[in-house]
Short mmCIF file of C-alpha atoms in Angstrom, two decimals:
data_model
loop_
_atom_site.label_atom_id
_atom_site.label_comp_id
_atom_site.label_asym_id
_atom_site.label_seq_id
_atom_site.Cartn_x
_atom_site.Cartn_y
_atom_site.Cartn_z
CA UNK Y 1 65.86 134.92 100.84
CA UNK Y 2 63.37 132.39 99.47
CA UNK Y 3 63.65 128.59 99.63
CA UNK Y 4 64.40 128.60 95.92
CA UNK Y 5 67.40 130.88 96.50
CA UNK Y 6 68.59 128.76 99.42
CA UNK Y 7 68.48 125.55 97.38
CA UNK Y 8 70.15 127.23 94.40
CA UNK Y 9 73.02 128.46 96.62
CA UNK Y 10 73.45 124.94 98.08
CA UNK Y 11 73.53 123.47 94.59
CA UNK Y 12 76.08 126.05 93.38
CA UNK Y 13 78.34 125.44 96.41
CA UNK Y 14 78.06 121.67 96.06
CA UNK Y 15 78.83 121.79 92.35
CA UNK Y 16 81.81 124.14 92.89
CA UNK Y 17 83.22 121.94 95.68
CA UNK Y 18 82.72 118.86 93.49
CA UNK Y 19 84.79 120.44 90.73
CA UNK Y 20 87.51 121.52 93.20
CA UNK Y 21 87.52 118.05 94.78
CA UNK Y 22 87.94 116.46 91.37
CA UNK Y 23 90.77 118.83 90.41
CA UNK Y 24 92.68 118.81 93.71
CA UNK Y 25 91.87 115.33 95.03
CA UNK Y 26 88.96 115.44 97.43
CA UNK Y 27 90.30 113.23 100.20
CA UNK Y 28 93.48 115.25 100.67
CA UNK Y 29 92.01 118.60 101.64
CA UNK Y 30 92.79 119.79 105.14
CA UNK Y 31 89.50 120.48 106.85
CA UNK Y 32 89.28 122.41 110.14
CA UNK Y 33 87.69 119.28 111.67
CA UNK Y 34 88.33 115.56 111.45
CA UNK Y 35 85.42 113.14 111.68
CA UNK Y 36 85.44 109.35 111.59
CA UNK Y 37 81.94 107.91 111.57
CA UNK Y 38 81.19 104.52 110.12
CA UNK Y 39 84.49 104.23 108.34
CA UNK Y 40 87.62 102.25 108.70
CA UNK Y 41 90.82 104.03 107.86
CA UNK Y 42 93.60 101.50 107.59
CA UNK Y 43 97.22 102.55 107.61
CA UNK Y 44 99.87 100.25 106.27
CA UNK Y 45 103.52 100.41 107.23
CA UNK Y 46 103.94 103.26 104.81
CA UNK Y 47 101.74 105.96 106.34
CA UNK Y 48 99.00 107.42 104.23
CA UNK Y 49 97.80 104.21 102.63
CA UNK Y 50 94.14 104.84 103.24
CA UNK Y 51 91.98 102.02 101.97
CA UNK Y 52 88.68 103.38 103.15
CA UNK Y 53 87.75 107.03 103.47
CA UNK Y 54 85.75 108.78 106.14
CA UNK Y 55 82.02 109.13 105.50
CA UNK Y 56 82.49 112.88 105.94
CA UNK Y 57 85.02 114.02 103.35
CA UNK Y 58 84.97 116.88 100.81
CA UNK Y 59 83.62 114.70 97.99
CA UNK Y 60 80.63 113.32 99.89
CA UNK Y 61 79.83 116.71 101.43
CA UNK Y 62 79.96 118.34 97.99
CA UNK Y 63 77.75 115.59 96.53
CA UNK Y 64 75.23 116.03 99.34
CA UNK Y 65 75.05 119.79 98.82
CA UNK Y 66 74.70 119.45 95.04
CA UNK Y 67 71.97 116.80 95.14
CA UNK Y 68 70.19 118.44 98.07
CA UNK Y 69 70.27 121.86 96.42
CA UNK Y 70 69.39 120.61 92.95
CA UNK Y 71 66.43 118.54 94.15
CA UNK Y 72 65.16 121.30 96.43
CA UNK Y 73 65.42 123.89 93.65
CA UNK Y 74 63.48 121.72 91.20
CA UNK Y 75 60.79 120.89 93.78
CA UNK Y 76 60.24 124.51 94.84
CA UNK Y 77 60.32 125.79 91.27
CA UNK Y 78 58.23 123.17 89.47
CA UNK Y 79 56.00 121.53 92.11
CA UNK Y 80 53.44 122.53 94.69
CA UNK Y 81 54.71 120.31 97.50
CA UNK Y 82 54.55 121.52 101.08
CA UNK Y 83 57.85 123.14 102.15
CA UNK Y 84 58.62 120.50 104.83
CA UNK Y 85 57.92 117.65 102.39
CA UNK Y 86 60.18 119.23 99.78
CA UNK Y 87 62.90 119.75 102.40
CA UNK Y 88 62.67 116.10 103.47
CA UNK Y 89 62.83 114.86 99.87
CA UNK Y 90 65.83 117.13 99.24
CA UNK Y 91 67.69 115.73 102.27
CA UNK Y 92 66.92 112.20 101.08
CA UNK Y 93 68.23 113.01 97.59
CA UNK Y 94 71.38 114.55 99.11
CA UNK Y 95 72.01 111.43 101.20
CA UNK Y 96 71.52 109.21 98.16
CA UNK Y 97 73.97 111.30 96.13
CA UNK Y 98 76.57 111.31 98.92
CA UNK Y 99 76.07 107.55 99.41
CA UNK Y 100 76.67 106.86 95.72
CA UNK Y 101 79.90 108.89 95.77
CA UNK Y 102 81.05 107.20 98.99
CA UNK Y 103 80.34 103.74 97.55
CA UNK Y 104 82.14 104.61 94.30
CA UNK Y 105 85.23 105.87 96.16
CA UNK Y 106 85.47 102.82 98.42
CA UNK Y 107 84.44 100.04 96.05
CA UNK Y 108 85.71 101.24 92.68
CA UNK Y 109 88.59 103.67 93.29
CA UNK Y 110 90.17 101.85 96.24
CA UNK Y 111 90.74 98.19 97.05
CA UNK Y 112 90.28 97.47 100.79
CA UNK Y 113 91.56 93.92 100.39
CA UNK Y 114 94.98 95.11 99.25
CA UNK Y 115 96.65 95.82 102.59
CA UNK Y 116 100.36 96.45 102.63
CA UNK Y 117 102.28 93.47 103.93
CA UNK Y 118 105.29 94.47 106.08
CA UNK Y 119 107.16 91.47 104.64
CA UNK Y 120 107.03 93.12 101.21
CA UNK Y 121 109.17 95.96 102.57
CA UNK Y 122 111.69 93.91 104.54
CA UNK Y 123 115.17 94.99 103.46
CA UNK Y 124 117.20 92.09 104.82
CA UNK Y 125 117.89 89.67 101.98
CA UNK Y 126 117.14 92.14 99.18
CA UNK Y 127 119.32 91.70 96.10
CA UNK Y 128 120.49 94.91 94.43
CA UNK Y 129 123.21 96.54 92.36
CA UNK Y 130 125.62 99.29 93.40
CA UNK Y 131 124.86 102.44 91.38
CA UNK Y 132 127.38 104.73 93.10
CA UNK Y 133 130.63 103.12 94.28
CA UNK Y 134 131.26 102.57 97.97
CA UNK Y 135 134.65 103.78 99.20
CA UNK Y 136 136.33 101.95 102.06
CA UNK Y 137 134.47 103.04 105.19
CA UNK Y 138 132.22 105.27 103.07
CA UNK Y 139 128.70 105.32 101.70
CA UNK Y 140 127.45 104.68 98.16
CA UNK Y 141 124.08 104.06 96.55
CA UNK Y 142 122.12 100.86 96.03
CA UNK Y 143 119.46 100.30 93.34
CA UNK Y 144 116.96 97.51 94.01
CA UNK Y 145 113.39 96.44 93.19
CA UNK Y 146 110.76 96.06 95.87
CA UNK Y 147 106.97 95.70 95.68
CA UNK Y 148 107.19 96.17 91.90
CA UNK Y 149 108.99 99.50 92.17
CA UNK Y 150 112.58 100.45 91.48
CA UNK Y 151 114.08 102.09 94.56
CA UNK Y 152 117.39 103.39 95.85
CA UNK Y 153 119.02 103.92 99.23
CA UNK Y 154 122.35 104.65 100.85
CA UNK Y 155 124.65 101.64 101.17
CA UNK Y 156 127.73 100.62 103.11
CA UNK Y 157 129.82 97.49 103.02
CA UNK Y 158 129.21 95.12 105.93
CA UNK Y 159 132.97 94.72 106.44
CA UNK Y 160 133.83 98.37 105.70
CA UNK Y 161 135.53 97.58 102.40
CA UNK Y 162 135.10 99.26 99.02
CA UNK Y 163 132.56 98.06 96.45
CA UNK Y 164 132.72 98.98 92.77
CA UNK Y 165 129.79 100.31 90.74
CA UNK Y 166 127.65 97.64 89.07
CA UNK Y 167 128.44 94.88 91.60
CA UNK Y 168 125.49 92.78 92.81
CA UNK Y 169 125.08 92.76 96.57
CA UNK Y 170 122.73 91.37 99.21
CA UNK Y 171 121.43 93.44 102.12
CA UNK Y 172 122.37 91.84 105.45
CA UNK Y 173 120.88 94.56 107.69
CA UNK Y 174 119.17 97.93 107.35
CA UNK Y 175 119.60 100.73 109.89
CA UNK Y 176 118.60 104.41 109.78
CA UNK Y 177 118.13 104.44 106.01
CA UNK Y 178 121.45 102.75 105.26
CA UNK Y 179 121.66 99.23 103.84
CA UNK Y 180 124.65 97.17 104.94
CA UNK Y 181 125.57 94.69 102.24
CA UNK Y 182 127.79 91.80 101.26
CA UNK Y 183 128.78 90.79 97.75
CA UNK Y 184 126.32 88.38 96.14
CA UNK Y 185 129.23 86.35 94.74
CA UNK Y 186 130.61 85.81 98.27
CA UNK Y 187 127.25 84.73 99.66
CA UNK Y 188 126.57 82.46 96.68
CA UNK Y 189 130.00 80.88 97.19
CA UNK Y 190 129.29 80.26 100.88
CA UNK Y 191 125.96 78.65 100.03
CA UNK Y 192 127.69 76.39 97.49
CA UNK Y 193 130.24 75.34 100.12
CA UNK Y 194 127.49 74.54 102.62
CA UNK Y 195 125.68 72.47 99.98
CA UNK Y 196 128.84 70.50 99.17
CA UNK Y 197 129.50 69.80 102.87
CA UNK Y 198 125.91 68.68 103.38
CA UNK Y 199 126.29 66.17 100.53
#
């Protein structure tokens, strides 16, 4: 095998991996190893909220191989550089290519400053509407908005009573995926009474 063949194989592998990474989402492949060098992977309260990727991930490895192989192939085919010099220039080109991809992923595709705030996902105090009626002592379904997304969860009445579909409720506590609620009208009435007493 000549150096030209070696570089051409590296380029072909890098290009193929780049296409696969683009199609399947490069940062979500399961590699047989896990490396964290020079990166900060931040997890919010909802796991999997990566705001910065590892330096070694399928996209940067593919970019390195493609740029390394492409540069090496061109140098061995169309120049008379010494083999070691060409190899060094090829490694440099590969690092530049991988660096550009890494920068693009972390500065353009992701936003490190947007960390998830646990307060945005606090259930107590959330206002929602019953979408499936709650029978006395039973469980229904609650529809609510949180962090700009419409969500749903199981719901039970705080006092064990029934709640009709379409009624607005407020979450008083949240345990094991079930929201315990009180009627919004009751809580609004209590607040009005407190206000009148204070005056």
